[in-house]
mmCIF file of C-alpha atoms in Angstrom:
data_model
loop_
_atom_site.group_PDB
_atom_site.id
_atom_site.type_symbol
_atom_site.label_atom_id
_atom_site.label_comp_id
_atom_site.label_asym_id
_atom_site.label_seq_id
_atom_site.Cartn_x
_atom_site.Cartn_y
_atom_site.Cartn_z
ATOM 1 C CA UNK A 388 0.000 0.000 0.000
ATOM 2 C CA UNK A 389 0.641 3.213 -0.421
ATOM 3 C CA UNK A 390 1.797 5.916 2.493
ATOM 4 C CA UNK A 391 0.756 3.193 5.266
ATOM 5 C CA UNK A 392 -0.331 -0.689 5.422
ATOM 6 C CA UNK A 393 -3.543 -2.383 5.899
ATOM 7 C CA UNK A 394 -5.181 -1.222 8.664
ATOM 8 C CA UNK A 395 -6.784 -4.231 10.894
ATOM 9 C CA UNK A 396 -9.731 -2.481 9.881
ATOM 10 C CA UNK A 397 -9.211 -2.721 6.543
ATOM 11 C CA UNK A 398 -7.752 -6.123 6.035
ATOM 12 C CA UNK A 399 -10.703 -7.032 7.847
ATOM 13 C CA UNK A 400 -12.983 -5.084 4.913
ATOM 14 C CA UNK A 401 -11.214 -7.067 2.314
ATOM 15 C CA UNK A 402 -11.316 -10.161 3.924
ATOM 16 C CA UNK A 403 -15.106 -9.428 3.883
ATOM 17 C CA UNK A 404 -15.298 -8.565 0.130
ATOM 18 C CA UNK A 405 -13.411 -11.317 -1.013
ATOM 19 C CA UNK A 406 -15.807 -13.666 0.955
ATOM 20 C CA UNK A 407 -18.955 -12.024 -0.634
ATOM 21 C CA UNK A 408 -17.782 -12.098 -4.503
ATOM 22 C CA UNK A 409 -20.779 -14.113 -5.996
ATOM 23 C CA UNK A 410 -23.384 -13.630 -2.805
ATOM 24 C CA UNK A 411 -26.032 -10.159 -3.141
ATOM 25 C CA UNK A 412 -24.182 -8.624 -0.006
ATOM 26 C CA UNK A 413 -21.083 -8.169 -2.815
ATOM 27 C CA UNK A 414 -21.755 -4.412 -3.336
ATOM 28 C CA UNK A 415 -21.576 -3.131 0.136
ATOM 29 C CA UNK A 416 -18.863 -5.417 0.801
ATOM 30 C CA UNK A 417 -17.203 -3.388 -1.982
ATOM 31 C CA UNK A 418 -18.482 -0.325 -1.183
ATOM 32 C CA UNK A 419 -17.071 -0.295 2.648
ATOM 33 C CA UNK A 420 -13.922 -2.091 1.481
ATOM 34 C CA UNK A 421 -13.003 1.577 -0.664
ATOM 35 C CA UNK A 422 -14.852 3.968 1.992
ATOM 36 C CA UNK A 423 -12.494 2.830 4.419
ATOM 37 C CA UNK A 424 -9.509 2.833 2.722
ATOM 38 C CA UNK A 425 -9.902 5.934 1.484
ATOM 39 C CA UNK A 426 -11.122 7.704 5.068
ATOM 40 C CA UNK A 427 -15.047 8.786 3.116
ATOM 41 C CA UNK A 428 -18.335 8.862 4.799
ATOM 42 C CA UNK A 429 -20.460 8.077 1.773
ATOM 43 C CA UNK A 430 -20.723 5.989 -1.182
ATOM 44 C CA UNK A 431 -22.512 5.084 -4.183
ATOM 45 C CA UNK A 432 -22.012 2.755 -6.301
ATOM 46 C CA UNK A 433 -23.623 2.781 -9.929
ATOM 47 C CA UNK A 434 -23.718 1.398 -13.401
ATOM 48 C CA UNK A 435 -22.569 3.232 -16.329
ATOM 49 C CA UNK A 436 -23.804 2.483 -20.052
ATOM 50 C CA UNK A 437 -22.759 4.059 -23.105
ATOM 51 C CA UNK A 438 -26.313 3.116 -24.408
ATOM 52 C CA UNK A 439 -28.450 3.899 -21.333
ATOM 53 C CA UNK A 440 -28.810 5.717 -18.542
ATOM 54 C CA UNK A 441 -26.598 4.846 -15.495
ATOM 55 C CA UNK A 442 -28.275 2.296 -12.644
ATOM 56 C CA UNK A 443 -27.738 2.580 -8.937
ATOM 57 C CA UNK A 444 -26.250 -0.848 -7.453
ATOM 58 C CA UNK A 445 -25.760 0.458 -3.786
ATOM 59 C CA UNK A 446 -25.970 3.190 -1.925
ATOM 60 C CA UNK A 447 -25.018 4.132 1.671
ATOM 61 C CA UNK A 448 -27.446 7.580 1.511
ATOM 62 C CA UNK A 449 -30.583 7.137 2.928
ATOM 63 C CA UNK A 450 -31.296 10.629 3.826
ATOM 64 C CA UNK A 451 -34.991 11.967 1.429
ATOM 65 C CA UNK A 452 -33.170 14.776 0.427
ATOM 66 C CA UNK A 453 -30.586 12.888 -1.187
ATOM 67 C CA UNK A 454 -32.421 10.035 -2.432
ATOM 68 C CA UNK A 455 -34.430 12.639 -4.135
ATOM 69 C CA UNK A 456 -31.559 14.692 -6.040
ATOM 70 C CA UNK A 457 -29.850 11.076 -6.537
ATOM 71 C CA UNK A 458 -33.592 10.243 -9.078
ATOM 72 C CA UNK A 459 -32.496 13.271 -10.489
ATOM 73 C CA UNK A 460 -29.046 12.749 -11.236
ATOM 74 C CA UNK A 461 -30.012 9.043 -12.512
ATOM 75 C CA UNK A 462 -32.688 10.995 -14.621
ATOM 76 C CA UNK A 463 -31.290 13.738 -16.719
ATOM 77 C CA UNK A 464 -28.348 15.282 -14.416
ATOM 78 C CA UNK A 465 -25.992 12.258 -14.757
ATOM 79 C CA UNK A 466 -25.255 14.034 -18.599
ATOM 80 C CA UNK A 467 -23.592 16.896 -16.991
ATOM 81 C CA UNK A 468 -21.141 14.733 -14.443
ATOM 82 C CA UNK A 469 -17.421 14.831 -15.197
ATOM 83 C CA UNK A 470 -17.339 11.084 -14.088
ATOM 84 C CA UNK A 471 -19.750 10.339 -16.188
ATOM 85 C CA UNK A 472 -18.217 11.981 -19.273
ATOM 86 C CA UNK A 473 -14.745 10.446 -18.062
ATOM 87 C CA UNK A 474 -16.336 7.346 -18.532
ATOM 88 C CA UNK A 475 -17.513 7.865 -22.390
ATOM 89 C CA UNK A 476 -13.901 9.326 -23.002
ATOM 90 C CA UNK A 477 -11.446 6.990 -21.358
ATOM 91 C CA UNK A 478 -12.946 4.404 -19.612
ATOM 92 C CA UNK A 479 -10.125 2.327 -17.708
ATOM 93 C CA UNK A 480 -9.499 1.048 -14.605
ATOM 94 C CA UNK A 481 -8.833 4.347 -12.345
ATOM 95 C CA UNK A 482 -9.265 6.395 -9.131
ATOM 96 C CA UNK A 483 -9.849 10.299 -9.724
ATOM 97 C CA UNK A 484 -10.823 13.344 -7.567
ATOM 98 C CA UNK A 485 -13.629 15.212 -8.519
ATOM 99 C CA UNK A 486 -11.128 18.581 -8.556
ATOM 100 C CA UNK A 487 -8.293 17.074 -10.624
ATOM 101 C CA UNK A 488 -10.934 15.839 -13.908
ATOM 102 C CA UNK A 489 -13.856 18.779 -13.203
ATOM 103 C CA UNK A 490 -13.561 21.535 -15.148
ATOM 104 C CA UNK A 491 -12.056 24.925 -14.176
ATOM 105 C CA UNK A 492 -15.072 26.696 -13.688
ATOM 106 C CA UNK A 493 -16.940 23.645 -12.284
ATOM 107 C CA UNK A 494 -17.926 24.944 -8.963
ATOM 108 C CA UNK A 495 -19.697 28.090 -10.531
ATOM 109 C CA UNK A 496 -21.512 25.005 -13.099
ATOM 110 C CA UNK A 497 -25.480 24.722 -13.329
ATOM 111 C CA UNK A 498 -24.477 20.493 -12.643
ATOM 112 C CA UNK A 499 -23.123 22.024 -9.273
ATOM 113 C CA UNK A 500 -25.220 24.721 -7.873
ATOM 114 C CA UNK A 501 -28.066 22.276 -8.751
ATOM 115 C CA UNK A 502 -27.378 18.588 -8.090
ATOM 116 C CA UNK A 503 -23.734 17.934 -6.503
ATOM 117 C CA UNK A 504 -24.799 20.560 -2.878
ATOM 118 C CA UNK A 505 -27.499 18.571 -2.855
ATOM 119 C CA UNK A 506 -25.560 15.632 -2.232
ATOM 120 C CA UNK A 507 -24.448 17.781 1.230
ATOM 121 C CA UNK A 508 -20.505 16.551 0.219
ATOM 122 C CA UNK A 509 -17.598 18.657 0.636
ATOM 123 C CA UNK A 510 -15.510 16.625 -1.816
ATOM 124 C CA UNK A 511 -15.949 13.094 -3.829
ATOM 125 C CA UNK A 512 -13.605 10.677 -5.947
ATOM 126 C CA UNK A 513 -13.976 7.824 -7.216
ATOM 127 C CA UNK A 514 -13.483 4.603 -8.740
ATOM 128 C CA UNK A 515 -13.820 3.832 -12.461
ATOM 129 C CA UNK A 516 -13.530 -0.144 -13.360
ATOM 130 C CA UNK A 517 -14.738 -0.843 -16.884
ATOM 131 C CA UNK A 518 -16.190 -4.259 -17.108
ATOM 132 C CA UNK A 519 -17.065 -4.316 -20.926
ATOM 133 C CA UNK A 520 -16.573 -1.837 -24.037
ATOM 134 C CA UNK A 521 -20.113 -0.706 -23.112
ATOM 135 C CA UNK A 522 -20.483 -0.671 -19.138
ATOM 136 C CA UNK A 523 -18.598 0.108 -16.096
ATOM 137 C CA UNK A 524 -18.890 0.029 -12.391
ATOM 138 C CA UNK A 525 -18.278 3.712 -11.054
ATOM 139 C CA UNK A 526 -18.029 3.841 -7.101
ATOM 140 C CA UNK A 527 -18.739 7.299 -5.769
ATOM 141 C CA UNK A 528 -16.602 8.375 -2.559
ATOM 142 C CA UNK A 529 -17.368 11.366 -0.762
ATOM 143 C CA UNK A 530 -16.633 13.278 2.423
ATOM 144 C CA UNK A 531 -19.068 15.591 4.152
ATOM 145 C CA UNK A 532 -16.466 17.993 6.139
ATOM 146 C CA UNK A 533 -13.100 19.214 5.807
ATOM 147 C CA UNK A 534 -11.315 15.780 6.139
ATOM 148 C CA UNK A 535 -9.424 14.823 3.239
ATOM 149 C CA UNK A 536 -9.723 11.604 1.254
ATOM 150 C CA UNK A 537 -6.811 9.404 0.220
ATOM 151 C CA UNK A 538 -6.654 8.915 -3.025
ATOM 152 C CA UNK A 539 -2.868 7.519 -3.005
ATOM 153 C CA UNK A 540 -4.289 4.398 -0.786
ATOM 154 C CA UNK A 541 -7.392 3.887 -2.772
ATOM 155 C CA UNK A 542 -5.122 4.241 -6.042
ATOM 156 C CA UNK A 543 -2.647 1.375 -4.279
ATOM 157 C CA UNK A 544 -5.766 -1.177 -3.660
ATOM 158 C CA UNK A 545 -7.041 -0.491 -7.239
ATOM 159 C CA UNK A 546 -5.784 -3.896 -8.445
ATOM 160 C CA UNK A 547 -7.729 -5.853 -5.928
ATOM 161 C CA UNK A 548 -10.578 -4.132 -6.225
ATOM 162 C CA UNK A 549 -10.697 -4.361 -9.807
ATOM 163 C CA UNK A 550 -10.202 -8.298 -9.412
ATOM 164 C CA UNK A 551 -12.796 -8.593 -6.910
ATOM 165 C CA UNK A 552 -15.290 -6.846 -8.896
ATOM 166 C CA UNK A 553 -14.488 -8.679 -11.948
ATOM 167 C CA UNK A 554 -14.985 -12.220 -10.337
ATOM 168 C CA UNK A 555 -18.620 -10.938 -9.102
ATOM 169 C CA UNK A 556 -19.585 -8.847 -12.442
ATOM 170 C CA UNK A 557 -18.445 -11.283 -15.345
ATOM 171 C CA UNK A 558 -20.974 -9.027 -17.211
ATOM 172 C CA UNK A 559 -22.869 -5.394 -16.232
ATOM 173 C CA UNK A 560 -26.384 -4.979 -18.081
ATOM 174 C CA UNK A 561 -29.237 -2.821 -17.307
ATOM 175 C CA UNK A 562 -31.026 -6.163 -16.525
ATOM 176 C CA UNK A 563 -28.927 -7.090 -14.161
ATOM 177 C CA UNK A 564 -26.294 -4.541 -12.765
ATOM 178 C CA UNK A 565 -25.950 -6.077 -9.207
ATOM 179 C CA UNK A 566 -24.367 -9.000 -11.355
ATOM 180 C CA UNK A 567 -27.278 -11.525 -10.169
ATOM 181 C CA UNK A 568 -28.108 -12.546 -13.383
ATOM 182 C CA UNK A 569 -24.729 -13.922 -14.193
ATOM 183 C CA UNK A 570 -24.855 -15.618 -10.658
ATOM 184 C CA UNK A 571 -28.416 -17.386 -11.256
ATOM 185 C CA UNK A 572 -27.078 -18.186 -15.026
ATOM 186 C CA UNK A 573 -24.316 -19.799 -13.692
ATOM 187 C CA UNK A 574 -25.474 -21.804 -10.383
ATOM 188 C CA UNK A 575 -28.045 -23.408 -13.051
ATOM 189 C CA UNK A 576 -25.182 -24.547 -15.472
ATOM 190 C CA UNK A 577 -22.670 -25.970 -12.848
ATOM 191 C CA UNK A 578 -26.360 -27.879 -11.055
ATOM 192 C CA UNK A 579 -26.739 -29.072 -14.586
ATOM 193 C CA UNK A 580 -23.424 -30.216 -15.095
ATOM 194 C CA UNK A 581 -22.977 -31.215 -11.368
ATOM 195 C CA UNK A 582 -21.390 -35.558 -11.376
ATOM 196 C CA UNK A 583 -20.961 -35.400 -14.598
ATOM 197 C CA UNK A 584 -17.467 -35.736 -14.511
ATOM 198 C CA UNK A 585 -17.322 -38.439 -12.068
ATOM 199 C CA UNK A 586 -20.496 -39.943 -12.209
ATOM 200 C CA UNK A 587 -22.543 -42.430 -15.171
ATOM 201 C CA UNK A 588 -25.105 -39.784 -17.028
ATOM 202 C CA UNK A 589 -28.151 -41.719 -14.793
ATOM 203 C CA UNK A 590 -26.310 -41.373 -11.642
ATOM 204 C CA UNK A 591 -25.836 -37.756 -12.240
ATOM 205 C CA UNK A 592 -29.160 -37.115 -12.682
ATOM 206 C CA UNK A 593 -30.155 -39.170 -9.442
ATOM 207 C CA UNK A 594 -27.446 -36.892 -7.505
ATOM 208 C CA UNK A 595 -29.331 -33.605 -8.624
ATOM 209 C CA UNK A 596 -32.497 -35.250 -7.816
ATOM 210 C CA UNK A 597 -31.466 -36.321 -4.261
ATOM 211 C CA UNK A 598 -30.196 -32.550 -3.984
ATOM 212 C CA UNK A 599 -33.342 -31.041 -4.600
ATOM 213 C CA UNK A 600 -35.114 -33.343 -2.425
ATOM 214 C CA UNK A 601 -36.418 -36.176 -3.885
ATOM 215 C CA UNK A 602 -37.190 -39.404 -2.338
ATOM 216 C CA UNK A 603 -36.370 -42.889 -3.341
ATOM 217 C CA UNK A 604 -39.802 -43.502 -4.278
ATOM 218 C CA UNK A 605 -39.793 -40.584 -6.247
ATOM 219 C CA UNK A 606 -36.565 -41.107 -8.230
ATOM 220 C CA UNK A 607 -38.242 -44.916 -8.894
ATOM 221 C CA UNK A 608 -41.825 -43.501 -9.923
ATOM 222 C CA UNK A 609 -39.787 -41.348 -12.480
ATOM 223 C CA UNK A 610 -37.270 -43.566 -14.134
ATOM 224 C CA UNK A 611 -39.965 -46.477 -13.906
ATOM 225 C CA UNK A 612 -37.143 -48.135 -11.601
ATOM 226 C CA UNK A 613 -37.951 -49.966 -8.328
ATOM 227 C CA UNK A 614 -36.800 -48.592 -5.513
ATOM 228 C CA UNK A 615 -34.206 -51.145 -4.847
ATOM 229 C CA UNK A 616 -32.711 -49.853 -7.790
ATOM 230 C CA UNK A 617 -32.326 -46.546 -6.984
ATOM 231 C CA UNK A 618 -31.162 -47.577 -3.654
ATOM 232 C CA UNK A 619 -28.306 -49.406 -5.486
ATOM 233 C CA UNK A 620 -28.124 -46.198 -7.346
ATOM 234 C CA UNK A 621 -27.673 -44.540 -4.301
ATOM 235 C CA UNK A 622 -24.936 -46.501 -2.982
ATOM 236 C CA UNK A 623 -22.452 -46.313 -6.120
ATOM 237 C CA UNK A 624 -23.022 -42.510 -6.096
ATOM 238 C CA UNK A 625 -22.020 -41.992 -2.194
ATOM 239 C CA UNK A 626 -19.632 -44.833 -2.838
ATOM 240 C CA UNK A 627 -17.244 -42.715 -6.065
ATOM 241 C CA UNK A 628 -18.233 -39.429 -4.315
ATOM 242 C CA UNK A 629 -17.009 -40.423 -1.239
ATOM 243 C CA UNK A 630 -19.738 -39.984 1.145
ATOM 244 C CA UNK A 631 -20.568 -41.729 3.684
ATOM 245 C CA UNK A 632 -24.676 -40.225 3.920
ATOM 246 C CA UNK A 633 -26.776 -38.115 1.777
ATOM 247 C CA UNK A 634 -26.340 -35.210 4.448
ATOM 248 C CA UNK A 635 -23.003 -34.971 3.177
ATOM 249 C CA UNK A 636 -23.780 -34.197 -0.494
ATOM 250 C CA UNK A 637 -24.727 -30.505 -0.301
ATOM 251 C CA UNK A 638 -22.309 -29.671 1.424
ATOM 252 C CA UNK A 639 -19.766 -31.471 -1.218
ATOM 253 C CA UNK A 640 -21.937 -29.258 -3.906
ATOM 254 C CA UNK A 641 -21.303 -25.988 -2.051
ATOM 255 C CA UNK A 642 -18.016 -27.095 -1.777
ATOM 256 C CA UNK A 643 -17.366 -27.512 -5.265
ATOM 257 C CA UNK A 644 -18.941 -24.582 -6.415
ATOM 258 C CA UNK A 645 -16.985 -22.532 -3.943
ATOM 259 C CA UNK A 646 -13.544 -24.206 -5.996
ATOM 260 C CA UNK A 647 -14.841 -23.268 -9.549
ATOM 261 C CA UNK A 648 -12.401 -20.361 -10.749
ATOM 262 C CA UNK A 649 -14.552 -17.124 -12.231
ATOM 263 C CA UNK A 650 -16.434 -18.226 -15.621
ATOM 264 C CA UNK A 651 -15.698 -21.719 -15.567
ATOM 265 C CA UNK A 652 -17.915 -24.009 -16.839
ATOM 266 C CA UNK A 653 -18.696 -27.603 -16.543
ATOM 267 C CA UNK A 654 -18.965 -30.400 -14.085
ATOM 268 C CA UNK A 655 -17.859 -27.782 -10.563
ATOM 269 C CA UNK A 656 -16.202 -31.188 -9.105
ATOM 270 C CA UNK A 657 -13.427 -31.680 -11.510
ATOM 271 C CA UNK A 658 -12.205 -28.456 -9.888
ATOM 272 C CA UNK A 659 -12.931 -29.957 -6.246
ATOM 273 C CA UNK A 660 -11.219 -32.523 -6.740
ATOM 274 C CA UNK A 661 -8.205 -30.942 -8.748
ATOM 275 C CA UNK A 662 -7.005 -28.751 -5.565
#
């Protein structure tokens, strides 16, 4: 890092963030992560599109007044926001303060006198982190007094939190900018896919079965099987699996999941197994 080392506090943060990649608590894990490096009192995270108009993913204001100028700025004021038109002309992965890309006669700017008091901040940066040609993530720092921000630190962890945000937000879209439609798109490939590496194509489908609750009798009424059979089933699965009950299979699933490297595809316990 930059000036000083993790804090306690901070490691802590990223610990935190890295833990949430791929769960809906990922934003604010994010989102605290950079306020606390940095030393700011607010944030906002957002979408930006170069085809529509930006998205809010998270935000830590909860105040009316600035929910209310926030519908504005995600209405018609976000046109007018240096970050915003930073984003359109060099999108890459960076950390800015609002005085060093603003114009020079910013603070006497309509945008200004209009939207950016509203916001009750005496100074903002943030963090740019392009995840396609057309979309970014854009985190909004701010301070409400005199304190300053440090840029420098945030600037150091840039790497990480690019990484982090990557492995959550394999794609940004105006259908899903909190990432969650990536995340249900892929937990319904790697169920799909889940034995298949290990397992006969039958047995794999019994496994997925069992995991979403099916009983014996069940599994038998559907394959026209008796329920011996699946029992026998049953036993070769837990047997090349290495289980010794069925309570033991979700967790092996969560497991495996959990070992799957970001946009892999396929059966997740080849990569279980692999480590």
């Amino acid at each position: 890092m930059t000036n000083a080392e993790l804090s306690p506090a901070d490691t802590q943060a990223l610990t935190s963030a890295i833990e949430a990649v791929g769960q809906r608590t990922f934003p604010r894990a994010l989102s605290l992560l950079c306020m606390g490096v940095s030393n700011a009192q607010a944030a906002h995270l957002s979408a930006f599109f170069r085809n529509d108009k930006p998205m809010e993913i998270y935000s830590t204001r909860t105040d009316p007044d600035v929910i209310e100028a926030l519908g504005t700025y995600f209405d018609v004021a976000f046109v007018l926001d240096p970050f915003y038109e930073l984003f359109l002309r060099d999108p890459c992965d960076r950390v800015d303060s609002l005085h060093a890309i603003a114009p020079d006669d910013f603070l006497m700017s309509e945008y200004y006198e209009k939207f950016f008091l509203e916001l009750s901040l005496s100074d903002e940066c943030g963090v740019m982190l392009p995840i396609s040609s057309e979309a970014a993530l854009f985190l909004s720092l701010g301070v409400y007094d005199d304190r300053a921000m440090s840029v420098a630190r945030l600037r150091a962890l840039l790497p990480v939190v690019g990484a982090l945000a990557r492995r959550h937000w394999t794609v940004l879209t105006p259908e899903s900018p909190d990432g969650s439609g990536r995340l249900a798109a892929h937990l319904d490939e790697s169920f799909a896919a889940f034995g298949n590496s290990v397992l006969s194509p039958r047995e794999a489908e019994i496994t997925r079965m069992i995991l979403k609750g099916h009983s014996t009798k069940a599994i038998a009424l559907m394959f026209k099987n008796s329920p011996e059979t699946v029992k026998a089933h049953r036993r070769r699965i837990y047997g090349k699996l290495g289980l010794s009950a069925q309570g033991a299979l979700l967790p092996l699933f969560l497991d495996a999941l959990r070992a799957m490297p970001p946009g892999a595809k396929g059966d997740p316990l080849k990569y279980l197994f692999t480590q």
